[in-house]
Amino acid sequence: MFGAGEWQETKHGTKKKRRKWRKLHLGLDLESGIIVCCDLTEDTVGDPTVVPDLLDQIEGSVATFLGDGAYDGAATRQEIAVRYDCVEVIVPPPKTAVPSPEAETAPTARDRDILAIEKHGRMGWQKQTGYGRRSRGETLMGRYKQIFGTALKSREFENQKTEARINVSVLNTMAALGRATFERIIAT
């Protein structure tokens, strides 16, 4: 087993200078395609701990929170519930998740998700909740990497955060210029 970059050291006999990973957290408005919040963190920072800082950046209301399984947990759901009313939180629980003891009498949204997955399967739950819309965020991340590359140019962490914010601003400018529209054509 090798950690990040260790296989290169073993294979080439060289010492890799920098092996730190960064995580870019993005919040996307699915209607407009505009990035409404972003944060760059070190790889040691847990995803749920970033949620308050991301929510601080959002102006206006939030109707739906879509996130991957890393955002699963009570802390994320509570933070969103405290700030916004009637937000639909769509985060898949892990495969090993079990309903809470109160699931029979007073199920939480997470309990309902777990029970729906048990009943309809993970793909059925995804279709039922609209979890597939999260692919727009994955597409956004792919667009970010395609345009700006997979590595940051700055060396200092604060400068890297600034670089990420500038890149996000450029992506938002590009999105504001216009997006392709698609129309379904029905053959007759």
JSON list of C-alpha atoms in Angstrom, two decimals:
[
{"chain": "A", "resi": 1, "resn": "MET", "atom": "CA", "xyz": [0.00, 0.00, 0.00]},
{"chain": "A", "resi": 2, "resn": "PHE", "atom": "CA", "xyz": [1.25, 3.42, -0.92]},
{"chain": "A", "resi": 3, "resn": "GLY", "atom": "CA", "xyz": [0.09, 6.87, 0.06]},
{"chain": "A", "resi": 4, "resn": "ALA", "atom": "CA", "xyz": [-0.21, 9.82, -2.29]},
{"chain": "A", "resi": 5, "resn": "GLY", "atom": "CA", "xyz": [2.97, 9.99, -4.38]},
{"chain": "A", "resi": 6, "resn": "GLU", "atom": "CA", "xyz": [4.81, 7.22, -2.50]},
{"chain": "A", "resi": 7, "resn": "TRP", "atom": "CA", "xyz": [4.72, 4.84, -5.46]},
{"chain": "A", "resi": 8, "resn": "GLN", "atom": "CA", "xyz": [6.61, 7.47, -7.51]},
{"chain": "A", "resi": 9, "resn": "GLU", "atom": "CA", "xyz": [9.30, 7.63, -4.85]},
{"chain": "A", "resi": 10, "resn": "THR", "atom": "CA", "xyz": [9.66, 3.85, -4.89]},
{"chain": "A", "resi": 11, "resn": "LYS", "atom": "CA", "xyz": [9.55, 3.50, -8.67]},
{"chain": "A", "resi": 12, "resn": "HIS", "atom": "CA", "xyz": [11.81, 6.41, -9.60]},
{"chain": "A", "resi": 13, "resn": "GLY", "atom": "CA", "xyz": [13.92, 6.67, -6.46]},
{"chain": "A", "resi": 14, "resn": "THR", "atom": "CA", "xyz": [13.15, 10.36, -6.07]},
{"chain": "A", "resi": 15, "resn": "LYS", "atom": "CA", "xyz": [11.63, 12.41, -3.33]},
{"chain": "A", "resi": 16, "resn": "LYS", "atom": "CA", "xyz": [8.42, 14.18, -4.29]},
{"chain": "A", "resi": 17, "resn": "LYS", "atom": "CA", "xyz": [8.52, 17.78, -3.10]},
{"chain": "A", "resi": 18, "resn": "ARG", "atom": "CA", "xyz": [4.85, 18.50, -2.46]},
{"chain": "A", "resi": 19, "resn": "ARG", "atom": "CA", "xyz": [2.23, 15.85, -1.78]},
{"chain": "A", "resi": 20, "resn": "LYS", "atom": "CA", "xyz": [-0.59, 17.83, -0.25]},
{"chain": "A", "resi": 21, "resn": "TRP", "atom": "CA", "xyz": [-4.06, 17.40, -1.63]},
{"chain": "A", "resi": 22, "resn": "ARG", "atom": "CA", "xyz": [-6.66, 20.13, -1.62]},
{"chain": "A", "resi": 23, "resn": "LYS", "atom": "CA", "xyz": [-10.43, 19.76, -1.68]},
{"chain": "A", "resi": 24, "resn": "LEU", "atom": "CA", "xyz": [-12.54, 22.25, -3.58]},
{"chain": "A", "resi": 25, "resn": "HIS", "atom": "CA", "xyz": [-16.11, 22.48, -2.30]},
{"chain": "A", "resi": 26, "resn": "LEU", "atom": "CA", "xyz": [-18.56, 24.09, -4.72]},
{"chain": "A", "resi": 27, "resn": "GLY", "atom": "CA", "xyz": [-22.21, 25.05, -4.35]},
{"chain": "A", "resi": 28, "resn": "LEU", "atom": "CA", "xyz": [-24.13, 25.29, -7.61]},
{"chain": "A", "resi": 29, "resn": "ASP", "atom": "CA", "xyz": [-27.46, 26.93, -8.36]},
{"chain": "A", "resi": 30, "resn": "LEU", "atom": "CA", "xyz": [-29.01, 24.25, -10.57]},
{"chain": "A", "resi": 31, "resn": "GLU", "atom": "CA", "xyz": [-31.35, 26.71, -12.30]},
{"chain": "A", "resi": 32, "resn": "SER", "atom": "CA", "xyz": [-28.83, 29.37, -13.34]},
{"chain": "A", "resi": 33, "resn": "GLY", "atom": "CA", "xyz": [-25.63, 27.30, -13.43]},
{"chain": "A", "resi": 34, "resn": "ILE", "atom": "CA", "xyz": [-23.90, 29.89, -11.24]},
{"chain": "A", "resi": 35, "resn": "ILE", "atom": "CA", "xyz": [-21.56, 28.83, -8.43]},
{"chain": "A", "resi": 36, "resn": "VAL", "atom": "CA", "xyz": [-23.03, 30.39, -5.29]},
{"chain": "A", "resi": 37, "resn": "CYS", "atom": "CA", "xyz": [-20.37, 29.29, -2.80]},
{"chain": "A", "resi": 38, "resn": "CYS", "atom": "CA", "xyz": [-16.90, 27.78, -2.77]},
{"chain": "A", "resi": 39, "resn": "ASP", "atom": "CA", "xyz": [-14.18, 26.85, -0.33]},
{"chain": "A", "resi": 40, "resn": "LEU", "atom": "CA", "xyz": [-10.77, 25.24, -0.67]},
{"chain": "A", "resi": 41, "resn": "THR", "atom": "CA", "xyz": [-9.62, 23.07, 2.22]},
{"chain": "A", "resi": 42, "resn": "GLU", "atom": "CA", "xyz": [-6.80, 20.74, 3.08]},
{"chain": "A", "resi": 43, "resn": "ASP", "atom": "CA", "xyz": [-7.44, 17.04, 2.64]},
{"chain": "A", "resi": 44, "resn": "THR", "atom": "CA", "xyz": [-7.59, 16.52, 6.41]},
{"chain": "A", "resi": 45, "resn": "VAL", "atom": "CA", "xyz": [-10.73, 18.66, 6.78]},
{"chain": "A", "resi": 46, "resn": "GLY", "atom": "CA", "xyz": [-14.00, 16.71, 6.88]},
{"chain": "A", "resi": 47, "resn": "ASP", "atom": "CA", "xyz": [-16.65, 17.75, 4.37]},
{"chain": "A", "resi": 48, "resn": "PRO", "atom": "CA", "xyz": [-19.44, 18.37, 6.95]},
{"chain": "A", "resi": 49, "resn": "THR", "atom": "CA", "xyz": [-17.24, 20.86, 8.83]},
{"chain": "A", "resi": 50, "resn": "VAL", "atom": "CA", "xyz": [-17.14, 23.10, 5.74]},
{"chain": "A", "resi": 51, "resn": "VAL", "atom": "CA", "xyz": [-20.94, 23.36, 5.42]},
{"chain": "A", "resi": 52, "resn": "PRO", "atom": "CA", "xyz": [-21.35, 26.40, 7.74]},
{"chain": "A", "resi": 53, "resn": "ASP", "atom": "CA", "xyz": [-18.75, 28.42, 5.81]},
{"chain": "A", "resi": 54, "resn": "LEU", "atom": "CA", "xyz": [-20.36, 27.47, 2.50]},
{"chain": "A", "resi": 55, "resn": "LEU", "atom": "CA", "xyz": [-23.85, 28.40, 3.71]},
{"chain": "A", "resi": 56, "resn": "ASP", "atom": "CA", "xyz": [-22.54, 31.78, 4.94]},
{"chain": "A", "resi": 57, "resn": "GLN", "atom": "CA", "xyz": [-21.69, 32.66, 1.33]},
{"chain": "A", "resi": 58, "resn": "ILE", "atom": "CA", "xyz": [-25.18, 32.00, -0.04]},
{"chain": "A", "resi": 59, "resn": "GLU", "atom": "CA", "xyz": [-27.44, 35.01, -0.50]},
{"chain": "A", "resi": 60, "resn": "GLY", "atom": "CA", "xyz": [-31.11, 34.20, -0.67]},
{"chain": "A", "resi": 61, "resn": "SER", "atom": "CA", "xyz": [-33.01, 31.03, 0.01]},
{"chain": "A", "resi": 62, "resn": "VAL", "atom": "CA", "xyz": [-32.11, 27.39, -0.56]},
{"chain": "A", "resi": 63, "resn": "ALA", "atom": "CA", "xyz": [-34.70, 24.89, -1.75]},
{"chain": "A", "resi": 64, "resn": "THR", "atom": "CA", "xyz": [-32.59, 21.74, -2.10]},
{"chain": "A", "resi": 65, "resn": "PHE", "atom": "CA", "xyz": [-29.23, 20.58, -0.76]},
{"chain": "A", "resi": 66, "resn": "LEU", "atom": "CA", "xyz": [-27.66, 17.83, -2.87]},
{"chain": "A", "resi": 67, "resn": "GLY", "atom": "CA", "xyz": [-24.42, 16.31, -1.66]},
{"chain": "A", "resi": 68, "resn": "ASP", "atom": "CA", "xyz": [-22.47, 13.10, -1.88]},
{"chain": "A", "resi": 69, "resn": "GLY", "atom": "CA", "xyz": [-22.23, 10.60, 0.95]},
{"chain": "A", "resi": 70, "resn": "ALA", "atom": "CA", "xyz": [-19.42, 12.55, 2.62]},
{"chain": "A", "resi": 71, "resn": "TYR", "atom": "CA", "xyz": [-22.02, 15.10, 3.76]},
{"chain": "A", "resi": 72, "resn": "ASP", "atom": "CA", "xyz": [-24.19, 12.43, 5.42]},
{"chain": "A", "resi": 73, "resn": "GLY", "atom": "CA", "xyz": [-24.83, 12.97, 9.11]},
{"chain": "A", "resi": 74, "resn": "ALA", "atom": "CA", "xyz": [-26.81, 14.89, 11.66]},
{"chain": "A", "resi": 75, "resn": "ALA", "atom": "CA", "xyz": [-24.40, 17.84, 11.75]},
{"chain": "A", "resi": 76, "resn": "THR", "atom": "CA", "xyz": [-25.02, 18.74, 8.10]},
{"chain": "A", "resi": 77, "resn": "ARG", "atom": "CA", "xyz": [-28.78, 18.31, 8.33]},
{"chain": "A", "resi": 78, "resn": "GLN", "atom": "CA", "xyz": [-29.00, 20.34, 11.57]},
{"chain": "A", "resi": 79, "resn": "GLU", "atom": "CA", "xyz": [-26.89, 23.18, 10.17]},
{"chain": "A", "resi": 80, "resn": "ILE", "atom": "CA", "xyz": [-29.13, 23.44, 7.12]},
{"chain": "A", "resi": 81, "resn": "ALA", "atom": "CA", "xyz": [-32.34, 23.18, 9.20]},
{"chain": "A", "resi": 82, "resn": "VAL", "atom": "CA", "xyz": [-31.18, 25.98, 11.52]},
{"chain": "A", "resi": 83, "resn": "ARG", "atom": "CA", "xyz": [-30.55, 28.36, 8.61]},
{"chain": "A", "resi": 84, "resn": "TYR", "atom": "CA", "xyz": [-33.35, 27.54, 6.18]},
{"chain": "A", "resi": 85, "resn": "ASP", "atom": "CA", "xyz": [-36.96, 26.44, 6.41]},
{"chain": "A", "resi": 86, "resn": "CYS", "atom": "CA", "xyz": [-38.27, 23.52, 4.36]},
{"chain": "A", "resi": 87, "resn": "VAL", "atom": "CA", "xyz": [-35.01, 22.56, 2.65]},
{"chain": "A", "resi": 88, "resn": "GLU", "atom": "CA", "xyz": [-34.97, 19.17, 0.99]},
{"chain": "A", "resi": 89, "resn": "VAL", "atom": "CA", "xyz": [-31.68, 17.50, 1.95]},
{"chain": "A", "resi": 90, "resn": "ILE", "atom": "CA", "xyz": [-30.70, 14.78, -0.50]},
{"chain": "A", "resi": 91, "resn": "VAL", "atom": "CA", "xyz": [-27.60, 12.98, 0.74]},
{"chain": "A", "resi": 92, "resn": "PRO", "atom": "CA", "xyz": [-27.23, 9.22, 0.35]},
{"chain": "A", "resi": 93, "resn": "PRO", "atom": "CA", "xyz": [-26.59, 7.33, 3.57]},
{"chain": "A", "resi": 94, "resn": "PRO", "atom": "CA", "xyz": [-23.77, 4.77, 3.48]},
{"chain": "A", "resi": 95, "resn": "LYS", "atom": "CA", "xyz": [-24.59, 1.17, 2.60]},
{"chain": "A", "resi": 96, "resn": "THR", "atom": "CA", "xyz": [-24.03, 0.19, 6.23]},
{"chain": "A", "resi": 97, "resn": "ALA", "atom": "CA", "xyz": [-26.47, 2.80, 7.62]},
{"chain": "A", "resi": 98, "resn": "VAL", "atom": "CA", "xyz": [-29.22, 1.64, 9.95]},
{"chain": "A", "resi": 99, "resn": "PRO", "atom": "CA", "xyz": [-32.35, 3.56, 10.97]},
{"chain": "A", "resi": 100, "resn": "SER", "atom": "CA", "xyz": [-32.32, 5.31, 14.33]},
{"chain": "A", "resi": 101, "resn": "PRO", "atom": "CA", "xyz": [-34.17, 3.77, 17.30]},
{"chain": "A", "resi": 102, "resn": "GLU", "atom": "CA", "xyz": [-36.96, 6.36, 16.81]},
{"chain": "A", "resi": 103, "resn": "ALA", "atom": "CA", "xyz": [-37.49, 5.37, 13.15]},
{"chain": "A", "resi": 104, "resn": "GLU", "atom": "CA", "xyz": [-40.74, 3.56, 13.95]},
{"chain": "A", "resi": 105, "resn": "THR", "atom": "CA", "xyz": [-42.37, 6.40, 15.88]},
{"chain": "A", "resi": 106, "resn": "ALA", "atom": "CA", "xyz": [-40.69, 9.61, 14.69]},
{"chain": "A", "resi": 107, "resn": "PRO", "atom": "CA", "xyz": [-38.49, 8.94, 11.66]},
{"chain": "A", "resi": 108, "resn": "THR", "atom": "CA", "xyz": [-36.00, 11.58, 10.57]},
{"chain": "A", "resi": 109, "resn": "ALA", "atom": "CA", "xyz": [-35.44, 12.44, 6.91]},
{"chain": "A", "resi": 110, "resn": "ARG", "atom": "CA", "xyz": [-32.33, 10.25, 7.02]},
{"chain": "A", "resi": 111, "resn": "ASP", "atom": "CA", "xyz": [-34.38, 7.35, 8.44]},
{"chain": "A", "resi": 112, "resn": "ARG", "atom": "CA", "xyz": [-36.87, 7.77, 5.59]},
{"chain": "A", "resi": 113, "resn": "ASP", "atom": "CA", "xyz": [-33.99, 7.68, 3.10]},
{"chain": "A", "resi": 114, "resn": "ILE", "atom": "CA", "xyz": [-32.58, 4.50, 4.64]},
{"chain": "A", "resi": 115, "resn": "LEU", "atom": "CA", "xyz": [-36.00, 2.81, 4.62]},
{"chain": "A", "resi": 116, "resn": "ALA", "atom": "CA", "xyz": [-36.66, 3.91, 1.02]},
{"chain": "A", "resi": 117, "resn": "ILE", "atom": "CA", "xyz": [-33.31, 2.44, -0.07]},
{"chain": "A", "resi": 118, "resn": "GLU", "atom": "CA", "xyz": [-34.15, -0.82, 1.72]},
{"chain": "A", "resi": 119, "resn": "LYS", "atom": "CA", "xyz": [-37.54, -0.93, 0.00]},
{"chain": "A", "resi": 120, "resn": "HIS", "atom": "CA", "xyz": [-36.75, 0.32, -3.53]},
{"chain": "A", "resi": 121, "resn": "GLY", "atom": "CA", "xyz": [-32.97, -0.11, -3.80]},
{"chain": "A", "resi": 122, "resn": "ARG", "atom": "CA", "xyz": [-30.37, 2.62, -4.16]},
{"chain": "A", "resi": 123, "resn": "MET", "atom": "CA", "xyz": [-31.20, 3.35, -7.82]},
{"chain": "A", "resi": 124, "resn": "GLY", "atom": "CA", "xyz": [-34.91, 3.57, -7.00]},
{"chain": "A", "resi": 125, "resn": "TRP", "atom": "CA", "xyz": [-34.16, 6.01, -4.19]},
{"chain": "A", "resi": 126, "resn": "GLN", "atom": "CA", "xyz": [-32.01, 8.11, -6.54]},
{"chain": "A", "resi": 127, "resn": "LYS", "atom": "CA", "xyz": [-34.80, 8.30, -9.09]},
{"chain": "A", "resi": 128, "resn": "GLN", "atom": "CA", "xyz": [-37.43, 9.04, -6.42]},
{"chain": "A", "resi": 129, "resn": "THR", "atom": "CA", "xyz": [-35.43, 11.88, -4.81]},
{"chain": "A", "resi": 130, "resn": "GLY", "atom": "CA", "xyz": [-33.87, 13.38, -7.93]},
{"chain": "A", "resi": 131, "resn": "TYR", "atom": "CA", "xyz": [-30.37, 12.60, -6.69]},
{"chain": "A", "resi": 132, "resn": "GLY", "atom": "CA", "xyz": [-29.22, 12.36, -10.33]},
{"chain": "A", "resi": 133, "resn": "ARG", "atom": "CA", "xyz": [-29.25, 16.17, -10.49]},
{"chain": "A", "resi": 134, "resn": "ARG", "atom": "CA", "xyz": [-26.01, 16.02, -8.51]},
{"chain": "A", "resi": 135, "resn": "SER", "atom": "CA", "xyz": [-24.29, 15.06, -11.76]},
{"chain": "A", "resi": 136, "resn": "ARG", "atom": "CA", "xyz": [-24.48, 18.75, -12.68]},
{"chain": "A", "resi": 137, "resn": "GLY", "atom": "CA", "xyz": [-22.04, 19.39, -9.84]},
{"chain": "A", "resi": 138, "resn": "GLU", "atom": "CA", "xyz": [-19.74, 16.66, -11.12]},
{"chain": "A", "resi": 139, "resn": "THR", "atom": "CA", "xyz": [-19.93, 18.19, -14.59]},
{"chain": "A", "resi": 140, "resn": "LEU", "atom": "CA", "xyz": [-19.05, 21.56, -13.08]},
{"chain": "A", "resi": 141, "resn": "MET", "atom": "CA", "xyz": [-15.99, 20.07, -11.39]},
{"chain": "A", "resi": 142, "resn": "GLY", "atom": "CA", "xyz": [-14.97, 18.46, -14.68]},
{"chain": "A", "resi": 143, "resn": "ARG", "atom": "CA", "xyz": [-15.34, 21.83, -16.44]},
{"chain": "A", "resi": 144, "resn": "TYR", "atom": "CA", "xyz": [-13.22, 23.48, -13.73]},
{"chain": "A", "resi": 145, "resn": "LYS", "atom": "CA", "xyz": [-10.43, 20.93, -14.20]},
{"chain": "A", "resi": 146, "resn": "GLN", "atom": "CA", "xyz": [-10.65, 21.11, -18.00]},
{"chain": "A", "resi": 147, "resn": "ILE", "atom": "CA", "xyz": [-10.30, 24.89, -18.04]},
{"chain": "A", "resi": 148, "resn": "PHE", "atom": "CA", "xyz": [-7.89, 25.51, -15.15]},
{"chain": "A", "resi": 149, "resn": "GLY", "atom": "CA", "xyz": [-6.11, 22.16, -14.84]},
{"chain": "A", "resi": 150, "resn": "THR", "atom": "CA", "xyz": [-5.87, 19.74, -11.96]},
{"chain": "A", "resi": 151, "resn": "ALA", "atom": "CA", "xyz": [-3.09, 21.55, -10.10]},
{"chain": "A", "resi": 152, "resn": "LEU", "atom": "CA", "xyz": [-3.01, 24.90, -8.39]},
{"chain": "A", "resi": 153, "resn": "LYS", "atom": "CA", "xyz": [-0.31, 27.34, -9.46]},
{"chain": "A", "resi": 154, "resn": "SER", "atom": "CA", "xyz": [0.15, 29.05, -6.09]},
{"chain": "A", "resi": 155, "resn": "ARG", "atom": "CA", "xyz": [2.29, 27.51, -3.37]},
{"chain": "A", "resi": 156, "resn": "GLU", "atom": "CA", "xyz": [0.93, 29.15, -0.23]},
{"chain": "A", "resi": 157, "resn": "PHE", "atom": "CA", "xyz": [-2.43, 27.89, 1.03]},
{"chain": "A", "resi": 158, "resn": "GLU", "atom": "CA", "xyz": [-4.05, 31.34, 1.34]},
{"chain": "A", "resi": 159, "resn": "ASN", "atom": "CA", "xyz": [-2.94, 32.17, -2.20]},
{"chain": "A", "resi": 160, "resn": "GLN", "atom": "CA", "xyz": [-4.39, 28.86, -3.38]},
{"chain": "A", "resi": 161, "resn": "LYS", "atom": "CA", "xyz": [-7.73, 29.80, -1.81]},
{"chain": "A", "resi": 162, "resn": "THR", "atom": "CA", "xyz": [-7.62, 33.12, -3.65]},
{"chain": "A", "resi": 163, "resn": "GLU", "atom": "CA", "xyz": [-6.72, 31.34, -6.89]},
{"chain": "A", "resi": 164, "resn": "ALA", "atom": "CA", "xyz": [-9.71, 29.01, -6.50]},
{"chain": "A", "resi": 165, "resn": "ARG", "atom": "CA", "xyz": [-12.06, 31.96, -5.86]},
{"chain": "A", "resi": 166, "resn": "ILE", "atom": "CA", "xyz": [-10.74, 33.75, -8.97]},
{"chain": "A", "resi": 167, "resn": "ASN", "atom": "CA", "xyz": [-11.23, 30.60, -11.05]},
{"chain": "A", "resi": 168, "resn": "VAL", "atom": "CA", "xyz": [-14.80, 30.28, -9.75]},
{"chain": "A", "resi": 169, "resn": "SER", "atom": "CA", "xyz": [-15.44, 33.92, -10.67]},
{"chain": "A", "resi": 170, "resn": "VAL", "atom": "CA", "xyz": [-14.20, 33.22, -14.21]},
{"chain": "A", "resi": 171, "resn": "LEU", "atom": "CA", "xyz": [-16.49, 30.17, -14.48]},
{"chain": "A", "resi": 172, "resn": "ASN", "atom": "CA", "xyz": [-19.43, 32.28, -13.29]},
{"chain": "A", "resi": 173, "resn": "THR", "atom": "CA", "xyz": [-18.63, 34.93, -15.91]},
{"chain": "A", "resi": 174, "resn": "MET", "atom": "CA", "xyz": [-18.57, 32.25, -18.59]},
{"chain": "A", "resi": 175, "resn": "ALA", "atom": "CA", "xyz": [-21.89, 30.83, -17.36]},
{"chain": "A", "resi": 176, "resn": "ALA", "atom": "CA", "xyz": [-23.45, 34.30, -17.36]},
{"chain": "A", "resi": 177, "resn": "LEU", "atom": "CA", "xyz": [-22.50, 34.77, -21.02]},
{"chain": "A", "resi": 178, "resn": "GLY", "atom": "CA", "xyz": [-24.81, 31.97, -21.95]},
{"chain": "A", "resi": 179, "resn": "ARG", "atom": "CA", "xyz": [-25.31, 28.24, -22.03]},
{"chain": "A", "resi": 180, "resn": "ALA", "atom": "CA", "xyz": [-26.43, 25.94, -24.75]},
{"chain": "A", "resi": 181, "resn": "THR", "atom": "CA", "xyz": [-30.11, 25.12, -24.79]},
{"chain": "A", "resi": 182, "resn": "PHE", "atom": "CA", "xyz": [-31.31, 21.69, -25.72]},
{"chain": "A", "resi": 183, "resn": "GLU", "atom": "CA", "xyz": [-34.61, 20.77, -27.30]},
{"chain": "A", "resi": 184, "resn": "ARG", "atom": "CA", "xyz": [-35.96, 17.28, -27.65]},
{"chain": "A", "resi": 185, "resn": "ILE", "atom": "CA", "xyz": [-36.83, 16.44, -31.23]},
{"chain": "A", "resi": 186, "resn": "ILE", "atom": "CA", "xyz": [-39.52, 13.87, -31.75]},
{"chain": "A", "resi": 187, "resn": "ALA", "atom": "CA", "xyz": [-39.24, 11.96, -35.01]},
{"chain": "A", "resi": 188, "resn": "THR", "atom": "CA", "xyz": [-42.49, 11.63, -36.91]}
]
